[in-house]
CSV table of C-alpha atoms and ligand atoms in Angstrom, one decimal:
chain,number,residue,atom,x,y,z
A,56,MET,CA,-46.1,-64.6,30.3
A,57,SER,CA,-47.1,-62.2,33.1
A,58,THR,CA,-50.8,-61.7,33.6
A,59,THR,CA,-50.4,-57.9,32.8
A,60,LYS,CA,-48.7,-58.6,29.5
A,61,GLN,CA,-51.2,-61.3,28.6
A,62,HIS,CA,-54.1,-59.0,29.4
A,63,ARG,CA,-52.6,-56.2,27.4
A,64,GLU,CA,-52.0,-58.5,24.4
A,65,GLU,CA,-55.6,-59.8,24.6
A,66,ASN,CA,-56.9,-56.2,24.3
A,67,TRP,CA,-55.5,-55.3,20.9
A,68,ASN,CA,-58.9,-53.8,20.1
A,69,ALA,CA,-58.5,-51.2,22.8
A,70,LEU,CA,-55.4,-49.9,21.0
A,71,GLY,CA,-55.8,-47.2,18.4
A,72,ASP,CA,-55.5,-48.4,14.8
A,73,ASP,CA,-52.2,-46.5,14.2
A,74,ALA,CA,-50.6,-47.9,17.4
A,75,PHE,CA,-51.7,-51.4,16.5
A,76,ARG,CA,-50.3,-51.1,13.0
A,77,ARG,CA,-47.0,-49.9,14.4
A,78,ALA,CA,-46.8,-52.9,16.8
A,79,VAL,CA,-47.6,-55.4,14.0
A,80,ARG,CA,-45.2,-53.7,11.6
A,81,ALA,CA,-42.3,-53.6,14.1
A,82,PHE,CA,-42.7,-57.3,14.9
A,83,ILE,CA,-42.9,-58.4,11.2
A,84,GLU,CA,-40.0,-56.2,10.1
A,85,GLU,CA,-37.8,-57.3,12.9
A,86,ARG,CA,-38.5,-61.1,12.8
A,87,TYR,CA,-39.7,-62.1,9.4
A,88,PRO,CA,-36.9,-63.8,7.4
A,89,ALA,CA,-35.7,-61.5,4.6
A,90,GLU,CA,-35.2,-64.4,2.1
A,91,LEU,CA,-38.9,-65.3,2.3
A,92,ARG,CA,-40.2,-61.8,1.4
A,93,PHE,CA,-42.3,-61.4,-1.8
A,94,LEU,CA,-42.0,-65.0,-3.0
A,95,PRO,CA,-44.0,-65.6,-6.2
A,96,PHE,CA,-44.9,-69.1,-4.9
A,97,ARG,CA,-45.9,-70.8,-1.7
A,98,PRO,CA,-42.7,-71.7,0.2
A,99,PRO,CA,-42.3,-75.3,1.6
A,100,TRP,CA,-43.6,-75.6,5.1
A,101,ARG,CA,-40.2,-76.5,6.5
A,102,GLU,CA,-38.9,-73.1,5.4
A,103,LEU,CA,-41.8,-71.1,6.8
A,104,LYS,CA,-42.2,-73.1,10.0
A,105,PRO,CA,-39.7,-71.1,12.1
A,106,TRP,CA,-41.6,-67.9,11.4
A,107,VAL,CA,-45.0,-69.5,12.1
A,108,MET,CA,-43.6,-70.8,15.4
A,109,LEU,CA,-42.6,-67.2,16.3
A,110,LEU,CA,-46.2,-66.2,15.7
A,111,VAL,CA,-47.4,-69.1,17.8
A,112,GLU,CA,-45.1,-68.2,20.7
A,113,LYS,CA,-46.3,-64.6,20.6
A,114,GLY,CA,-49.9,-65.6,20.6
A,115,TRP,CA,-50.5,-64.2,17.1
A,116,SER,CA,-51.1,-67.4,15.1
A,117,ALA,CA,-54.9,-67.1,15.1
A,118,PRO,CA,-55.6,-63.4,14.8
A,119,ASN,CA,-59.2,-64.1,13.7
A,120,TRP,CA,-60.2,-66.4,16.6
A,121,PRO,CA,-61.8,-65.3,19.8
A,122,VAL,CA,-59.4,-64.9,22.8
A,123,LYS,CA,-61.3,-67.7,24.6
A,124,TYR,CA,-59.8,-70.2,22.0
A,125,GLY,CA,-56.3,-68.8,22.1
A,126,GLY,CA,-56.8,-66.3,19.3
A,127,MET,CA,-56.1,-62.5,19.2
A,128,GLY,CA,-59.8,-61.8,19.1
A,129,LEU,CA,-59.2,-59.0,16.6
A,130,SER,CA,-62.1,-56.8,15.5
A,131,PRO,CA,-62.7,-56.9,11.7
A,132,GLY,CA,-60.9,-53.5,11.3
A,133,LYS,CA,-57.8,-54.7,13.3
A,134,LEU,CA,-57.7,-58.0,11.4
A,135,LEU,CA,-57.6,-56.1,8.1
A,136,ILE,CA,-54.6,-54.1,9.5
A,137,PHE,CA,-52.9,-57.3,10.5
A,138,ILE,CA,-53.4,-58.8,7.1
A,139,ASP,CA,-52.4,-55.5,5.3
A,140,GLU,CA,-49.1,-55.3,7.2
A,141,GLN,CA,-48.2,-58.9,6.2
A,142,GLU,CA,-49.0,-58.1,2.6
A,143,ARG,CA,-47.0,-54.9,2.7
A,144,TRP,CA,-43.9,-56.8,3.9
A,145,GLY,CA,-44.4,-59.7,1.4
A,146,VAL,CA,-45.0,-62.3,4.1
A,147,ALA,CA,-45.7,-65.7,2.6
A,148,ARG,CA,-48.9,-67.6,3.3
A,149,ALA,CA,-48.6,-70.5,5.9
A,150,PRO,CA,-50.6,-73.7,5.4
A,151,ASP,CA,-53.3,-72.0,7.4
A,152,HIS,CA,-56.5,-73.8,6.4
A,153,GLY,CA,-56.9,-74.7,10.0
A,154,ILE,CA,-56.8,-71.0,11.1
A,155,VAL,CA,-58.8,-69.4,8.4
A,156,GLN,CA,-61.3,-72.1,7.4
A,157,VAL,CA,-61.9,-75.0,9.6
A,158,GLY,CA,-61.1,-73.3,12.9
A,159,PRO,CA,-63.9,-70.7,12.5
A,160,MET,CA,-66.3,-73.4,11.2
A,161,LEU,CA,-65.6,-75.4,14.4
A,162,ILE,CA,-66.1,-72.4,16.6
A,163,GLN,CA,-69.5,-71.8,14.9
A,164,PHE,CA,-70.7,-75.4,14.4
A,165,GLY,CA,-68.4,-77.7,16.4
A,166,SER,CA,-69.3,-79.5,19.6
A,167,GLU,CA,-67.6,-78.5,22.9
A,168,GLU,CA,-65.5,-81.7,22.7
A,169,GLN,CA,-64.3,-80.8,19.2
A,170,LYS,CA,-63.4,-77.3,20.2
A,171,ARG,CA,-61.5,-78.6,23.3
A,172,ASN,CA,-59.7,-81.4,21.4
A,173,VAL,CA,-59.0,-79.9,18.0
A,174,LEU,CA,-58.6,-76.1,18.3
A,175,PRO,CA,-55.4,-76.1,20.4
A,176,GLY,CA,-53.3,-78.2,18.0
A,177,MET,CA,-54.6,-76.2,15.1
A,178,ARG,CA,-53.6,-72.9,16.7
A,179,THR,CA,-50.1,-74.1,17.4
A,180,PHE,CA,-49.7,-75.7,13.9
A,181,GLU,CA,-49.1,-79.1,15.5
A,182,THR,CA,-51.8,-80.2,13.2
A,183,ILE,CA,-51.8,-78.9,9.7
A,184,TRP,CA,-55.1,-79.0,7.8
A,185,CYS,CA,-56.1,-79.3,4.2
A,186,GLN,CA,-59.4,-79.0,2.4
A,187,GLY,CA,-60.8,-82.2,0.8
A,188,TYR,CA,-63.7,-80.9,-1.2
A,189,SER,CA,-62.9,-81.3,-5.0
A,190,GLU,CA,-63.0,-84.7,-6.6
A,191,PRO,CA,-61.9,-86.0,-10.0
A,192,GLY,CA,-65.5,-85.5,-11.3
A,193,SER,CA,-66.7,-82.7,-9.0
A,194,GLY,CA,-65.2,-79.3,-8.9
A,195,SER,CA,-67.4,-76.4,-9.8
A,196,ASP,CA,-70.4,-78.7,-9.3
A,197,LEU,CA,-69.2,-79.7,-5.9
A,198,ALA,CA,-72.6,-81.0,-4.8
A,199,SER,CA,-72.2,-83.9,-7.2
A,200,LEU,CA,-69.4,-85.4,-5.1
A,201,VAL,CA,-69.4,-89.2,-4.8
A,202,THR,CA,-67.0,-89.9,-1.9
A,203,GLU,CA,-69.1,-91.9,0.5
A,204,ALA,CA,-69.2,-92.4,4.3
A,205,VAL,CA,-71.3,-95.3,5.5
A,206,ALA,CA,-72.3,-95.7,9.1
A,207,ASP,CA,-70.9,-98.8,10.9
A,208,GLY,CA,-71.6,-98.6,14.7
A,209,ASP,CA,-69.9,-95.6,16.2
A,210,HIS,CA,-67.9,-95.1,13.0
A,211,PHE,CA,-68.3,-94.1,9.4
A,212,VAL,CA,-66.3,-95.9,6.7
A,213,ILE,CA,-65.0,-93.5,4.0
A,214,ASN,CA,-64.3,-94.5,0.5
A,215,GLY,CA,-63.4,-92.1,-2.3
A,216,ARG,CA,-60.9,-89.7,-3.9
A,217,LYS,CA,-60.2,-86.1,-3.5
A,218,ILE,CA,-58.0,-84.0,-5.8
A,219,TRP,CA,-56.2,-80.7,-6.1
A,220,THR,CA,-55.8,-80.6,-2.4
A,221,SER,CA,-53.5,-77.7,-1.6
A,222,PHE,CA,-50.9,-78.2,1.3
A,223,ALA,CA,-51.9,-81.9,1.5
A,224,LEU,CA,-48.3,-83.3,1.6
A,225,ASP,CA,-47.6,-81.2,4.7
A,226,ALA,CA,-51.0,-81.8,6.3
A,227,THR,CA,-51.7,-84.1,9.2
A,228,HIS,CA,-55.5,-83.8,8.9
A,229,THR,CA,-58.2,-82.9,6.3
A,230,TYR,CA,-61.7,-81.7,6.6
A,231,LEU,CA,-63.8,-83.2,3.9
A,232,LEU,CA,-67.3,-83.6,2.5
A,233,ALA,CA,-68.7,-87.0,2.0
A,234,ARG,CA,-72.1,-88.4,0.9
A,235,THR,CA,-73.9,-90.0,3.8
A,236,ASP,CA,-77.3,-90.3,2.2
A,237,ARG,CA,-77.5,-91.4,-1.4
A,238,LYS,CA,-81.3,-91.0,-1.6
A,239,ALA,CA,-81.4,-87.4,-0.5
A,240,LYS,CA,-81.3,-84.4,-2.9
A,241,GLN,CA,-77.7,-83.7,-3.8
A,242,GLN,CA,-76.8,-81.0,-1.2
A,243,GLU,CA,-78.9,-82.6,1.5
A,244,GLY,CA,-77.1,-85.9,1.9
A,245,ILE,CA,-73.6,-84.5,2.5
A,246,THR,CA,-71.7,-84.5,5.8
A,247,PHE,CA,-68.7,-82.6,7.0
A,248,PHE,CA,-65.9,-84.7,8.6
A,249,LEU,CA,-62.6,-84.1,10.3
A,250,VAL,CA,-60.2,-86.8,9.3
A,251,ASP,CA,-56.8,-87.7,10.6
A,252,LEU,CA,-54.6,-88.5,7.6
A,253,SER,CA,-52.6,-91.1,9.5
A,254,LEU,CA,-55.6,-93.4,9.8
A,255,PRO,CA,-55.3,-96.8,7.9
A,256,GLY,CA,-56.6,-96.5,4.3
A,257,ALA,CA,-55.7,-92.8,3.9
A,258,ALA,CA,-53.1,-92.2,1.2
A,259,ARG,CA,-51.7,-89.1,-0.7
A,260,ARG,CA,-50.0,-88.7,-4.0
A,261,GLY,CA,-48.4,-85.4,-4.9
A,262,ILE,CA,-49.3,-83.6,-8.2
A,263,LYS,CA,-46.9,-81.2,-9.7
A,264,ASN,CA,-48.3,-77.8,-10.8
A,265,ILE,CA,-47.4,-76.1,-14.0
A,266,ALA,CA,-44.3,-74.6,-12.3
A,267,GLY,CA,-43.1,-78.1,-11.3
A,268,ALA,CA,-43.8,-77.7,-7.6
A,269,THR,CA,-45.8,-80.3,-5.7
A,270,GLU,CA,-48.5,-77.8,-4.7
A,271,TYR,CA,-51.5,-80.3,-4.8
A,272,CYS,CA,-52.3,-83.8,-3.9
A,273,GLU,CA,-54.7,-86.5,-4.8
A,274,MET,CA,-56.0,-88.1,-1.6
A,275,VAL,CA,-57.4,-91.6,-1.6
A,276,PHE,CA,-59.7,-93.0,1.2
A,277,ASP,CA,-60.0,-96.7,1.1
A,278,GLY,CA,-62.1,-97.9,3.9
A,279,VAL,CA,-61.0,-95.2,6.4
A,280,ARG,CA,-62.8,-95.6,9.7
A,281,VAL,CA,-63.7,-92.3,11.3
A,282,HIS,CA,-65.4,-92.0,14.7
A,283,ARG,CA,-68.8,-90.2,14.4
A,284,SER,CA,-67.5,-87.6,17.0
A,285,ASN,CA,-65.6,-86.2,14.0
A,286,ILE,CA,-68.7,-85.0,12.2
A,287,VAL,CA,-69.0,-81.2,12.3
A,288,GLY,CA,-72.6,-79.9,12.6
A,289,GLU,CA,-75.3,-82.4,11.9
A,290,LEU,CA,-75.3,-85.5,9.9
A,291,ASN,CA,-76.4,-84.7,6.3
A,292,LYS,CA,-76.0,-81.0,6.9
A,293,GLY,CA,-72.4,-80.6,5.8
A,294,TRP,CA,-73.3,-78.3,3.0
A,295,THR,CA,-74.4,-75.6,5.4
A,296,VAL,CA,-71.1,-76.0,7.3
A,297,ALA,CA,-69.0,-75.8,4.1
A,298,LYS,CA,-70.9,-72.8,2.8
A,299,SER,CA,-70.2,-70.8,5.9
A,300,VAL,CA,-67.0,-69.4,4.4
A,301,LEU,CA,-66.4,-66.3,6.4
A,302,ASN,CA,-66.1,-62.7,5.1
A,303,PHE,CA,-62.3,-62.7,5.4
A,304,GLU,CA,-61.8,-65.7,3.3
A,305,ARG,CA,-64.0,-64.3,0.5
A,306,LEU,CA,-62.2,-61.0,0.7
A,307,ASN,CA,-58.8,-62.7,0.8
A,308,SER,CA,-59.3,-64.5,-2.4
A,309,GLY,CA,-59.8,-61.1,-4.1
A,310,SER,CA,-56.9,-59.3,-2.4
A,311,PRO,CA,-54.9,-57.1,-4.7
A,312,ARG,CA,-51.7,-58.4,-3.2
A,313,ARG,CA,-50.6,-60.7,-6.0
A,314,ALA,CA,-51.4,-58.2,-8.7
A,315,GLN,CA,-49.5,-55.5,-6.7
A,316,PHE,CA,-46.4,-57.7,-6.3
A,317,ALA,CA,-46.5,-58.6,-10.0
A,318,PHE,CA,-46.8,-54.9,-10.9
A,319,GLU,CA,-43.8,-54.0,-8.8
A,320,ARG,CA,-41.8,-56.8,-10.5
A,321,LEU,CA,-42.9,-55.6,-13.9
A,322,ARG,CA,-41.5,-52.2,-13.1
A,323,ALA,CA,-38.2,-53.6,-11.8
A,324,LEU,CA,-37.9,-55.7,-14.9
A,325,ALA,CA,-38.6,-52.8,-17.2
A,326,GLN,CA,-36.0,-50.7,-15.5
A,327,GLU,CA,-33.5,-53.5,-15.8
A,328,ARG,CA,-34.3,-53.9,-19.5
A,329,GLY,CA,-34.3,-50.1,-20.1
A,330,VAL,CA,-37.8,-50.0,-21.6
A,331,LEU,CA,-39.6,-48.0,-18.9
A,332,GLY,CA,-39.6,-44.8,-21.0
A,333,GLU,CA,-40.6,-46.5,-24.3
A,334,PRO,CA,-44.0,-45.3,-25.6
A,335,ASP,CA,-45.4,-48.8,-26.4
A,336,PHE,CA,-44.4,-50.1,-23.0
A,337,ARG,CA,-45.7,-47.0,-21.2
A,338,LYS,CA,-49.1,-47.3,-22.8
A,339,ARG,CA,-49.8,-50.9,-21.5
A,340,TYR,CA,-48.0,-50.2,-18.3
A,341,THR,CA,-50.3,-47.2,-17.6
A,342,GLU,CA,-53.4,-49.2,-18.5
A,343,LEU,CA,-52.4,-51.9,-16.0
A,344,ARG,CA,-51.6,-49.3,-13.4
A,345,LEU,CA,-55.1,-47.8,-13.7
A,346,ASP,CA,-56.6,-51.3,-13.6
A,347,LEU,CA,-54.7,-51.9,-10.4
A,348,ALA,CA,-56.0,-48.7,-8.9
A,349,ASP,CA,-59.5,-49.8,-9.8
A,350,LEU,CA,-59.0,-53.1,-8.1
A,351,LYS,CA,-57.7,-51.5,-5.0
A,352,ALA,CA,-60.7,-49.2,-4.9
A,353,VAL,CA,-63.1,-52.2,-5.2
A,354,TYR,CA,-61.2,-54.1,-2.6
A,355,ALA,CA,-61.4,-51.1,-0.2
A,356,TYR,CA,-65.2,-51.0,-0.8
A,357,PHE,CA,-65.6,-54.6,0.3
A,358,ALA,CA,-63.0,-54.3,3.1
A,359,ASP,CA,-65.0,-51.4,4.4
A,360,GLN,CA,-68.1,-53.6,4.6
A,361,VAL,CA,-66.1,-56.2,6.5
A,362,LYS,CA,-64.8,-53.5,8.9
A,363,ARG,CA,-68.3,-52.5,9.7
A,364,GLY,CA,-69.2,-56.1,10.5
A,365,GLN,CA,-71.6,-56.4,7.5
A,366,PRO,CA,-71.8,-59.7,5.7
A,367,LEU,CA,-70.5,-59.7,2.1
A,368,GLY,CA,-73.1,-60.2,-0.6
A,369,ALA,CA,-72.8,-62.1,-3.9
A,370,ASP,CA,-71.3,-59.0,-5.5
A,371,VAL,CA,-67.9,-59.9,-3.9
A,372,SER,CA,-67.5,-62.4,-6.7
A,373,ILE,CA,-66.5,-59.4,-8.9
A,374,LEU,CA,-63.4,-58.8,-6.7
A,375,LYS,CA,-62.0,-62.3,-7.2
A,376,VAL,CA,-62.5,-62.2,-10.9
A,377,MET,CA,-60.9,-58.7,-11.2
A,378,SER,CA,-57.9,-59.5,-9.0
A,379,THR,CA,-56.9,-62.9,-10.5
A,380,GLU,CA,-57.5,-61.8,-14.1
A,381,LEU,CA,-55.5,-58.6,-13.6
A,382,ASN,CA,-52.7,-60.6,-12.0
A,383,GLN,CA,-52.6,-62.8,-15.2
A,384,ARG,CA,-52.6,-59.7,-17.5
A,385,ILE,CA,-49.7,-58.2,-15.6
A,386,THR,CA,-47.7,-61.4,-15.5
A,387,GLU,CA,-48.3,-62.0,-19.2
A,388,PHE,CA,-46.9,-58.5,-20.0
A,389,MET,CA,-44.0,-59.2,-17.7
A,390,LEU,CA,-43.2,-62.3,-19.6
A,391,GLU,CA,-43.3,-60.4,-23.0
A,392,THR,CA,-41.1,-57.6,-21.5
A,393,ALA,CA,-38.6,-60.2,-20.3
A,394,GLY,CA,-38.2,-61.5,-23.9
A,395,ASP,CA,-35.9,-64.5,-24.0
A,396,LEU,CA,-35.1,-64.1,-20.3
A,397,GLY,CA,-38.8,-64.9,-19.6
A,398,LEU,CA,-37.7,-68.6,-19.7
A,399,VAL,CA,-35.5,-68.0,-16.6
A,400,ALA,CA,-37.2,-69.1,-13.4
A,401,ALA,CA,-36.2,-68.6,-9.8
A,402,GLY,CA,-33.0,-70.2,-8.9
A,403,GLU,CA,-31.4,-69.7,-12.4
A,404,ARG,CA,-31.7,-65.9,-12.5
A,405,GLY,CA,-28.9,-65.3,-14.9
A,406,ASP,CA,-28.8,-61.9,-16.6
A,407,ILE,CA,-32.3,-61.1,-15.4
A,408,GLY,CA,-30.9,-60.0,-12.0
A,409,ARG,CA,-33.5,-60.1,-9.2
A,410,VAL,CA,-36.5,-60.4,-11.4
A,411,ASP,CA,-38.0,-63.8,-12.2
A,412,ALA,CA,-40.8,-63.3,-14.7
A,413,LEU,CA,-41.7,-66.9,-15.3
A,414,THR,CA,-42.7,-68.0,-11.8
A,415,PRO,CA,-45.3,-65.3,-11.2
A,416,PHE,CA,-46.7,-66.0,-14.7
A,417,LEU,CA,-47.1,-69.7,-14.0
A,418,ASP,CA,-48.4,-69.1,-10.5
A,419,SER,CA,-51.1,-66.8,-11.9
A,420,ARG,CA,-52.7,-69.5,-14.1
A,421,GLY,CA,-54.3,-71.5,-11.4
A,422,ARG,CA,-55.6,-68.5,-9.4
A,423,THR,CA,-58.6,-68.0,-11.7
A,424,ILE,CA,-59.6,-71.6,-11.0
A,425,GLY,CA,-59.0,-72.2,-7.2
A,426,ALA,CA,-61.7,-70.8,-4.9
A,427,GLY,CA,-64.2,-70.9,-7.7
A,428,THR,CA,-63.4,-70.4,-11.4
A,429,SER,CA,-63.9,-67.0,-13.1
A,430,GLU,CA,-66.8,-68.5,-15.1
A,431,ILE,CA,-68.6,-69.6,-11.9
A,432,HIS,CA,-68.0,-66.2,-10.3
A,433,ARG,CA,-69.3,-64.5,-13.4
A,434,ASN,CA,-72.4,-66.7,-13.3
A,435,VAL,CA,-73.0,-65.7,-9.7
A,436,VAL,CA,-72.8,-62.0,-10.6
A,437,ALA,CA,-75.1,-62.6,-13.6
A,438,LYS,CA,-77.7,-64.4,-11.7
A,439,ARG,CA,-77.6,-63.0,-8.2
A,440,VAL,CA,-76.4,-59.4,-8.7
A,441,LEU,CA,-77.7,-58.5,-12.2
A,442,GLY,CA,-80.7,-60.8,-12.1
A,443,LEU,CA,-80.1,-62.1,-15.6
A,444,PRO,CA,-81.9,-65.3,-16.6
A,445,ALA,CA,-80.0,-68.6,-16.8
A,446,ALA,CA,-78.5,-69.3,-20.2
B,403,FAD,C1,-54.5,-73.1,-7.0
B,403,FAD,C2,-55.6,-74.1,-6.7
B,403,FAD,C3,-55.8,-74.6,-5.4
B,403,FAD,C4,-56.8,-75.5,-5.2
B,403,FAD,N1,-56.9,-75.9,-3.9
B,403,FAD,C5,-57.9,-76.8,-3.6
B,403,FAD,C6,-58.0,-77.3,-2.3
B,403,FAD,O1,-57.2,-77.1,-1.4
B,403,FAD,N2,-59.0,-78.2,-2.0
B,403,FAD,C7,-60.0,-78.6,-2.9
B,403,FAD,O2,-60.9,-79.3,-2.6
B,403,FAD,N3,-59.9,-78.1,-4.2
B,403,FAD,C8,-58.9,-77.2,-4.5
B,403,FAD,N4,-58.7,-76.8,-5.8
B,403,FAD,C9,-59.6,-77.3,-6.9
B,403,FAD,C10,-60.6,-76.2,-7.3
B,403,FAD,O3,-61.6,-76.0,-6.3
B,403,FAD,C11,-61.3,-76.8,-8.6
B,403,FAD,O4,-60.3,-76.9,-9.6
B,403,FAD,C12,-62.4,-75.8,-9.1
B,403,FAD,O5,-63.5,-75.8,-8.3
B,403,FAD,C13,-62.8,-76.2,-10.6
B,403,FAD,O6,-63.2,-77.5,-10.6
B,403,FAD,P1,-62.6,-78.5,-11.7
B,403,FAD,O7,-61.1,-78.4,-11.7
B,403,FAD,O8,-63.2,-79.8,-11.5
B,403,FAD,O9,-63.1,-77.9,-13.1
B,403,FAD,P2,-64.6,-78.0,-13.7
B,403,FAD,O10,-65.6,-77.7,-12.7
B,403,FAD,O11,-64.7,-79.3,-14.4
B,403,FAD,O12,-64.6,-76.8,-14.8
B,403,FAD,C14,-63.9,-77.0,-16.1
B,403,FAD,C15,-64.2,-75.7,-16.8
B,403,FAD,O13,-65.6,-75.6,-17.1
B,403,FAD,C16,-66.1,-74.3,-16.5
B,403,FAD,N5,-67.4,-74.5,-16.0
B,403,FAD,C17,-67.8,-75.5,-15.1
B,403,FAD,N6,-69.1,-75.3,-14.8
B,403,FAD,C18,-69.6,-74.2,-15.4
B,403,FAD,C19,-70.8,-73.5,-15.5
B,403,FAD,N7,-71.9,-73.9,-14.8
B,403,FAD,N8,-70.9,-72.4,-16.2
B,403,FAD,C20,-69.8,-72.0,-17.0
B,403,FAD,N9,-68.6,-72.6,-17.0
B,403,FAD,C21,-68.5,-73.7,-16.2
B,403,FAD,C22,-65.1,-73.9,-15.5
B,403,FAD,O14,-65.1,-72.5,-15.2
B,403,FAD,C23,-63.8,-74.4,-16.1
B,403,FAD,O15,-63.3,-73.5,-17.0
B,403,FAD,C24,-57.7,-75.9,-6.2
B,403,FAD,C25,-57.5,-75.5,-7.5
B,403,FAD,C26,-56.4,-74.6,-7.8
B,403,FAD,C27,-56.2,-74.2,-9.2
């Protein structure tokens, strides 16, 4: 790449918003594979990889990272445009925990050695990362986790189990929380580790989701020896690192994208079934349409805070609840509208034409659980936004 081109590409923030949007749109529309648009499930990595490699080649795989680390260094406003254009075109989500979660954590808390050794492979997707937080007995109450890491010279020996780990079958590495001080108060004795999943003693077992896809894994750590240079932040201070989830991740889990896709599918299905004009259908359809408009307005409110560089408050929990629950309501109505054809999933489309009502419905079930359940987010709003007393 010539220095001039590189320089121009590193200065995306100097471009006007409209010009930047046009550049992103042109690239996506030209290069993103048509058969992967608007999928109601996460496609396998092998199918999405060629597209992600195009982003890597173009220097666009880490839009949120500083230029210094090979990212695009986008301002919050530009990053929102970048995300918005992908959503508009129905671009599928890559196994991007490295880019959106652990990369930014390393940039904030990691040692220089970790940044030098780990970030390049993460950016080029040579290493794929998954999040090892939840355990069989610790989900909502994550601080009760029991996976343990015991010091042994320059190493820590990890024993325990993690569960519901998304992308884990494709992953080469995980970032995980392990207890390093049993005597300390729950949140104070936890450390954040980077773990290579090819180390002896690390094993994975796929778990099928409700749609029959192996979306999650159980990970077992049986005496896995990890060098202490893989601790991020300080020993026993992993809770602080894990809690540093950035604004974009919090905004992203409440994005209206899924509900919007589902609504468009509902419309297409209703057209196909000839019910779009029926009064009963129109009543519920219109209610959902208004709910979607509300959701978009709330999203725009939080997106605006992010654009202005303000940290999001506890009230952003409302967005995740609204978005995932609306997605469920739309997909439930879609299934009803499909009638008997609601049993037809992708791949066996039959008379239902292009519209698969079952897969989005099944996909929507877990979304009110991952990234914090609806009940937990409601508790946050009750306590920290409304100031209600604990039940
Ligand atoms: C799509 C998806 C992707 C996921 N990806 C990952 C991943 O990559 N990595 C990872 O580590 N984990 C992942 N998870 C796991 C997820 O974080 C946990 O499922 C979630 O935190 C809930 O924990 P749990 O399943 O143990 O349920 P529990 O915490 O046992 O909750 C069971 C029920 O009790 C309710 N409940 C619990 N506590 C309270 C309370 N205090 N007040 C009111 N109600 C309460 C919950 O809302 C829920 O309805 C994923 C889950 C899903 C569905």
